[in-house]
Structure formats: C-alpha cells, structure tokens
PDB file of C-alpha atoms in Angstrom:
ATOM      1  CA  GLN A 406       0.000   0.000   0.000  1.00  0.00           C
ATOM      2  CA  GLU A 407       3.024   2.260   0.343  1.00  0.00           C
ATOM      3  CA  HIS A 408       3.290   2.714  -3.438  1.00  0.00           C
ATOM      4  CA  TYR A 409      -0.415   2.637  -4.240  1.00  0.00           C
ATOM      5  CA  ASP A 410      -0.444   5.440  -6.841  1.00  0.00           C
ATOM      6  CA  LEU A 411       2.551   4.029  -8.712  1.00  0.00           C
ATOM      7  CA  SER A 412       1.100   0.505  -8.665  1.00  0.00           C
ATOM      8  CA  LEU A 413      -2.260   1.777  -9.895  1.00  0.00           C
ATOM      9  CA  GLU A 414      -0.617   3.670 -12.745  1.00  0.00           C
ATOM     10  CA  LEU A 415       1.501   0.653 -13.736  1.00  0.00           C
ATOM     11  CA  PHE A 416      -1.521  -1.658 -13.792  1.00  0.00           C
ATOM     12  CA  GLU A 417      -3.500   0.895 -15.819  1.00  0.00           C
ATOM     13  CA  LEU A 418      -0.669   1.137 -18.343  1.00  0.00           C
ATOM     14  CA  ALA A 419      -0.366  -2.654 -18.505  1.00  0.00           C
ATOM     15  CA  ALA A 420      -4.125  -2.888 -19.115  1.00  0.00           C
ATOM     16  CA  LYS A 421      -3.902  -0.253 -21.846  1.00  0.00           C
ATOM     17  CA  CYS A 422      -1.036  -2.154 -23.512  1.00  0.00           C
ATOM     18  CA  ALA A 423      -3.025  -5.385 -23.314  1.00  0.00           C
ATOM     19  CA  LEU A 424      -5.992  -3.647 -24.965  1.00  0.00           C
ATOM     20  CA  THR A 425      -3.764  -2.205 -27.677  1.00  0.00           C
ATOM     21  CA  ASN A 426      -2.288  -5.639 -28.361  1.00  0.00           C
ATOM     22  CA  GLY A 427      -5.697  -7.323 -28.374  1.00  0.00           C
ATOM     23  CA  ASP A 428      -4.717  -9.441 -25.374  1.00  0.00           C
ATOM     24  CA  PHE A 429      -8.118  -9.421 -23.706  1.00  0.00           C
ATOM     25  CA  SER A 430      -7.306 -12.174 -21.214  1.00  0.00           C
ATOM     26  CA  SER A 431      -4.393 -10.146 -19.788  1.00  0.00           C
ATOM     27  CA  LEU A 432      -6.580  -7.044 -19.796  1.00  0.00           C
ATOM     28  CA  LYS A 433      -9.149  -8.939 -17.745  1.00  0.00           C
ATOM     29  CA  LEU A 434      -6.495 -10.036 -15.230  1.00  0.00           C
ATOM     30  CA  TYR A 435      -5.090  -6.514 -14.828  1.00  0.00           C
ATOM     31  CA  SER A 436      -8.564  -5.043 -14.533  1.00  0.00           C
ATOM     32  CA  GLU A 437      -9.626  -7.559 -11.903  1.00  0.00           C
ATOM     33  CA  GLN A 438      -6.495  -6.832  -9.878  1.00  0.00           C
ATOM     34  CA  VAL A 439      -7.086  -3.075 -10.004  1.00  0.00           C
ATOM     35  CA  MET A 440     -10.739  -3.443  -9.029  1.00  0.00           C
ATOM     36  CA  LYS A 441      -9.795  -5.746  -6.148  1.00  0.00           C
ATOM     37  CA  GLU A 442      -7.217  -3.318  -4.740  1.00  0.00           C
ATOM     38  CA  ALA A 443      -8.783   0.025  -5.739  1.00  0.00           C
ATOM     39  CA  ARG A 444      -9.440   2.405  -2.869  1.00  0.00           C
ATOM     40  CA  SER A 445     -12.407   3.950  -4.644  1.00  0.00           C
ATOM     41  CA  PHE A 446     -14.663   3.469  -7.646  1.00  0.00           C
ATOM     42  CA  GLU A 447     -12.907   6.387  -9.350  1.00  0.00           C
ATOM     43  CA  ASP A 448      -9.540   4.600  -9.034  1.00  0.00           C
ATOM     44  CA  GLY A 449     -10.876   1.800 -11.219  1.00  0.00           C
ATOM     45  CA  LEU A 450     -12.433   3.942 -13.931  1.00  0.00           C
ATOM     46  CA  ASN A 451      -9.542   3.748 -16.395  1.00  0.00           C
ATOM     47  CA  VAL A 452      -9.458  -0.055 -16.410  1.00  0.00           C
ATOM     48  CA  ILE A 453     -13.258  -0.177 -16.598  1.00  0.00           C
ATOM     49  CA  TYR A 454     -12.997   2.080 -19.655  1.00  0.00           C
ATOM     50  CA  PHE A 455     -10.422  -0.234 -21.229  1.00  0.00           C
ATOM     51  CA  SER A 456     -12.705  -3.200 -20.505  1.00  0.00           C
ATOM     52  CA  THR A 457     -15.664  -1.523 -22.211  1.00  0.00           C
ATOM     53  CA  CYS A 458     -13.426  -0.819 -25.213  1.00  0.00           C
ATOM     54  CA  ALA A 459     -12.452  -4.493 -25.291  1.00  0.00           C
ATOM     55  CA  LEU A 460     -16.124  -5.487 -25.284  1.00  0.00           C
ATOM     56  CA  ALA A 461     -16.759  -3.220 -28.271  1.00  0.00           C
ATOM     57  CA  TYR A 462     -13.706  -4.495 -30.133  1.00  0.00           C
ATOM     58  CA  SER A 463     -14.692  -8.127 -29.555  1.00  0.00           C
ATOM     59  CA  LEU A 464     -18.098  -7.681 -31.239  1.00  0.00           C
ATOM     60  CA  ARG A 465     -19.970  -7.237 -27.955  1.00  0.00           C
ATOM     61  CA  LEU A 466     -21.037  -3.653 -28.621  1.00  0.00           C
ATOM     62  CA  PRO A 467     -24.398  -3.913 -26.793  1.00  0.00           C
ATOM     63  CA  ASP A 468     -22.562  -5.139 -23.662  1.00  0.00           C
ATOM     64  CA  SER A 469     -20.073  -2.290 -23.998  1.00  0.00           C
ATOM     65  CA  ILE A 470     -22.896   0.252 -24.275  1.00  0.00           C
ATOM     66  CA  GLN A 471     -24.734  -1.196 -21.276  1.00  0.00           C
ATOM     67  CA  LYS A 472     -21.589  -1.199 -19.119  1.00  0.00           C
ATOM     68  CA  SER A 473     -20.819   2.393 -20.114  1.00  0.00           C
ATOM     69  CA  ILE A 474     -24.335   3.530 -19.199  1.00  0.00           C
ATOM     70  CA  GLU A 475     -24.000   1.795 -15.814  1.00  0.00           C
ATOM     71  CA  VAL A 476     -20.665   3.508 -15.104  1.00  0.00           C
ATOM     72  CA  LEU A 477     -22.035   6.903 -16.135  1.00  0.00           C
ATOM     73  CA  GLY A 478     -24.997   6.340 -13.803  1.00  0.00           C
ATOM     74  CA  LYS A 479     -22.595   5.717 -10.910  1.00  0.00           C
ATOM     75  CA  LEU A 480     -20.924   9.015 -11.786  1.00  0.00           C
ATOM     76  CA  GLY A 481     -24.295  10.760 -11.583  1.00  0.00           C
ATOM     77  CA  ILE A 482     -24.702  11.172 -15.338  1.00  0.00           C
ATOM     78  CA  ASP A 483     -28.141  10.207 -16.588  1.00  0.00           C
ATOM     79  CA  LEU A 484     -28.822   9.843 -20.290  1.00  0.00           C
ATOM     80  CA  GLU A 485     -32.484  10.760 -20.002  1.00  0.00           C
ATOM     81  CA  GLU A 486     -34.513   9.873 -23.073  1.00  0.00           C
ATOM     82  CA  SER A 487     -37.910  11.087 -21.873  1.00  0.00           C
ATOM     83  CA  ARG A 488     -38.397  13.357 -24.887  1.00  0.00           C
ATOM     84  CA  SER A 489     -37.979  13.009 -28.621  1.00  0.00           C
ATOM     85  CA  ALA A 490     -34.571  13.156 -30.278  1.00  0.00           C
ATOM     86  CA  GLU A 491     -35.751  16.242 -32.175  1.00  0.00           C
ATOM     87  CA  ALA A 492     -36.662  18.013 -28.922  1.00  0.00           C
ATOM     88  CA  CYS A 493     -33.240  17.108 -27.535  1.00  0.00           C
ATOM     89  CA  VAL A 494     -31.460  18.623 -30.552  1.00  0.00           C
ATOM     90  CA  GLN A 495     -33.602  21.759 -30.237  1.00  0.00           C
ATOM     91  CA  GLU A 496     -32.643  22.000 -26.558  1.00  0.00           C
ATOM     92  CA  ILE A 497     -28.959  21.832 -27.459  1.00  0.00           C
ATOM     93  CA  MET A 498     -29.335  24.494 -30.151  1.00  0.00           C
ATOM     94  CA  THR A 499     -31.209  26.790 -27.751  1.00  0.00           C
ATOM     95  CA  SER A 500     -28.523  26.342 -25.103  1.00  0.00           C
ATOM     96  CA  LEU A 501     -25.745  27.113 -27.573  1.00  0.00           C
ATOM     97  CA  SER A 502     -27.546  30.117 -29.065  1.00  0.00           C
ATOM     98  CA  THR A 503     -27.297  31.902 -25.707  1.00  0.00           C
ATOM     99  CA  ARG A 504     -23.491  31.795 -25.840  1.00  0.00           C
ATOM    100  CA  LEU A 505     -21.051  33.753 -27.958  1.00  0.00           C
ATOM    101  CA  ASP A 506     -18.556  31.816 -30.081  1.00  0.00           C
ATOM    102  CA  GLU A 507     -15.688  33.412 -28.112  1.00  0.00           C
ATOM    103  CA  GLU A 508     -17.254  32.256 -24.844  1.00  0.00           C
ATOM    104  CA  ILE A 509     -17.385  28.662 -26.077  1.00  0.00           C
ATOM    105  CA  LEU A 510     -13.869  28.811 -27.552  1.00  0.00           C
ATOM    106  CA  ASN A 511     -12.475  30.230 -24.300  1.00  0.00           C
ATOM    107  CA  THR A 512     -14.127  27.701 -22.001  1.00  0.00           C
ATOM    108  CA  GLU A 513     -11.754  26.511 -19.295  1.00  0.00           C
ATOM    109  CA  ARG A 514     -10.069  23.135 -19.558  1.00  0.00           C
ATOM    110  CA  MET A 515     -11.760  20.292 -17.671  1.00  0.00           C
ATOM    111  CA  THR A 516      -9.790  19.360 -14.549  1.00  0.00           C
ATOM    112  CA  GLU A 517     -12.047  17.007 -12.610  1.00  0.00           C
ATOM    113  CA  PRO A 518     -10.679  13.465 -13.219  1.00  0.00           C
ATOM    114  CA  SER A 519     -14.049  11.716 -12.918  1.00  0.00           C
ATOM    115  CA  MET A 520     -15.578  14.076 -15.509  1.00  0.00           C
ATOM    116  CA  ILE A 521     -12.636  13.617 -17.880  1.00  0.00           C
ATOM    117  CA  ILE A 522     -13.122   9.850 -17.863  1.00  0.00           C
ATOM    118  CA  ALA A 523     -16.925  10.325 -18.050  1.00  0.00           C
ATOM    119  CA  LEU A 524     -16.421  12.198 -21.324  1.00  0.00           C
ATOM    120  CA  LYS A 525     -14.324   9.291 -22.598  1.00  0.00           C
ATOM    121  CA  PHE A 526     -17.209   6.937 -21.815  1.00  0.00           C
ATOM    122  CA  LEU A 527     -19.674   9.322 -23.488  1.00  0.00           C
ATOM    123  CA  ALA A 528     -17.515   9.665 -26.609  1.00  0.00           C
ATOM    124  CA  LYS A 529     -17.217   5.879 -26.864  1.00  0.00           C
ATOM    125  CA  LEU A 530     -20.986   5.598 -26.352  1.00  0.00           C
ATOM    126  CA  GLU A 531     -21.656   8.108 -29.104  1.00  0.00           C
ATOM    127  CA  LEU A 532     -19.709   6.018 -31.590  1.00  0.00           C
ATOM    128  CA  GLY A 533     -21.305   2.754 -30.483  1.00  0.00           C
ATOM    129  CA  MET A 534     -24.833   4.098 -30.399  1.00  0.00           C
ATOM    130  CA  THR A 535     -24.423   5.519 -33.894  1.00  0.00           C
ATOM    131  CA  GLN A 536     -24.283   1.895 -35.032  1.00  0.00           C
ATOM    132  CA  THR A 537     -26.823   0.295 -32.704  1.00  0.00           C
ATOM    133  CA  LYS A 538     -29.194   2.984 -31.367  1.00  0.00           C
ATOM    134  CA  PRO A 539     -29.034   6.016 -33.664  1.00  0.00           C
ATOM    135  CA  ARG A 540     -32.114   7.623 -32.035  1.00  0.00           C
ATOM    136  CA  SER A 541     -30.174   7.783 -28.723  1.00  0.00           C
ATOM    137  CA  VAL A 542     -27.182   9.661 -30.134  1.00  0.00           C
ATOM    138  CA  PRO A 543     -28.624  13.185 -29.576  1.00  0.00           C
ATOM    139  CA  PHE A 544     -28.963  12.464 -25.841  1.00  0.00           C
ATOM    140  CA  VAL A 545     -25.291  11.506 -25.606  1.00  0.00           C
ATOM    141  CA  THR A 546     -24.344  14.534 -27.710  1.00  0.00           C
ATOM    142  CA  GLN A 547     -26.326  16.787 -25.386  1.00  0.00           C
ATOM    143  CA  LYS A 548     -24.571  15.383 -22.323  1.00  0.00           C
ATOM    144  CA  ILE A 549     -21.115  15.829 -23.881  1.00  0.00           C
ATOM    145  CA  ILE A 550     -21.864  19.441 -24.782  1.00  0.00           C
ATOM    146  CA  GLU A 551     -23.525  20.174 -21.439  1.00  0.00           C
ATOM    147  CA  LEU A 552     -20.602  18.789 -19.424  1.00  0.00           C
ATOM    148  CA  SER A 553     -18.078  20.515 -21.676  1.00  0.00           C
ATOM    149  CA  LEU A 554     -19.721  23.900 -21.164  1.00  0.00           C
ATOM    150  CA  THR A 555     -20.275  23.509 -17.413  1.00  0.00           C
ATOM    151  CA  LYS A 556     -17.231  21.493 -16.297  1.00  0.00           C
ATOM    152  CA  GLY A 557     -14.718  22.526 -18.956  1.00  0.00           C
ATOM    153  CA  MET A 558     -13.481  21.255 -22.294  1.00  0.00           C
ATOM    154  CA  SER A 559     -11.695  17.934 -22.577  1.00  0.00           C
ATOM    155  CA  PRO A 560     -10.026  16.248 -25.549  1.00  0.00           C
ATOM    156  CA  MET A 561     -13.342  14.379 -26.037  1.00  0.00           C
ATOM    157  CA  SER A 562     -15.495  17.539 -26.180  1.00  0.00           C
ATOM    158  CA  PRO A 563     -15.105  18.097 -29.962  1.00  0.00           C
ATOM    159  CA  ILE A 564     -16.784  14.723 -30.596  1.00  0.00           C
ATOM    160  CA  GLY A 565     -20.051  16.075 -29.197  1.00  0.00           C
ATOM    161  CA  PHE A 566     -19.844  19.286 -31.216  1.00  0.00           C
ATOM    162  CA  VAL A 567     -19.005  17.353 -34.405  1.00  0.00           C
ATOM    163  CA  HIS A 568     -21.972  15.013 -33.935  1.00  0.00           C
ATOM    164  CA  LEU A 569     -24.230  18.003 -33.403  1.00  0.00           C
ATOM    165  CA  GLY A 570     -23.030  19.554 -36.657  1.00  0.00           C
ATOM    166  CA  ALA A 571     -23.258  16.322 -38.627  1.00  0.00           C
TER     167      ALA A 571
END
C-alpha cells in the first residue's frame, strides 16, 4: 500500500497495452487486480474504460454500451430519453444560441478526473450508439456538450460538437 499510486498507474498502463495488443485475457487479469485493490470506484475507472473498449472491439457492442451507461450512472450522469430526439437537438441548439462563439472557444479546460473519464465513456458511447441505437445519439451529444460547457473542455469535447453539426 506504500506505493499505491505508482502501482495503480503501472496496472492501468499494462491494461492499456493489453488492450492495444488485443490481449483481452491479460486485460481482464489486470482489470480484476485493479478493481480488487482500488481504494475507490474512481480509481478503477480507467481499467473499466479499457474493458468496455475491449467489449466493443470483440463484437460485444451492446454489452459495452450497457456497461458504459452503468458507469455513467454511478458518476451521476443520466442519459435521459424522456423526450424526442428532435426536442433534444432543439434544446442543445437553444442552449448554444445563448453563448457567444468566443465564450465557447475560451471555455476553461476540464480538470475534474471523474468528468474527464466520463467524457471518454460518453464519446465511446456516441460512436457505439451511432451503429446500434441512432435515435439515442442526440442524448449523448447533449450530455457531452452540457458537461463541456459547465465542467470545462476535454479532448473528447469536440466529438459532441461534431456530432451536433453532422
């Protein structure tokens, strides 16, 4: 426990390498070890993200989407679909129309680690749902844009803006 942060980072990097190499059995072992020893849910988010990527890459996209939605729920992010996709898009456009371009371009950088990884999950969801649940994509887009404007921009933020413009 003395070198917890270093050990966590090494296991995360090993899991990422395993994912990159398509070694899903090693990824599973590294992920299980991190989740067993993690001090908090947030400490395991990177390996959970890698695991959801592995599900998508191994033709289990619906499982990947479901796992991502569960993780986002634990982070307090709800992908509410109680209205039509058209109403959702209109809501986004209304929200953006109240802001100047300069205001959006000068939005602070996102610093909260749990929100940074949440945007990674959302970006991955957006791509997966485009293939399996296209009517749900605007709700993910809205959440990416909303979090980007309220919590700061992340490297994943442009994905939401691009999907809105597409």
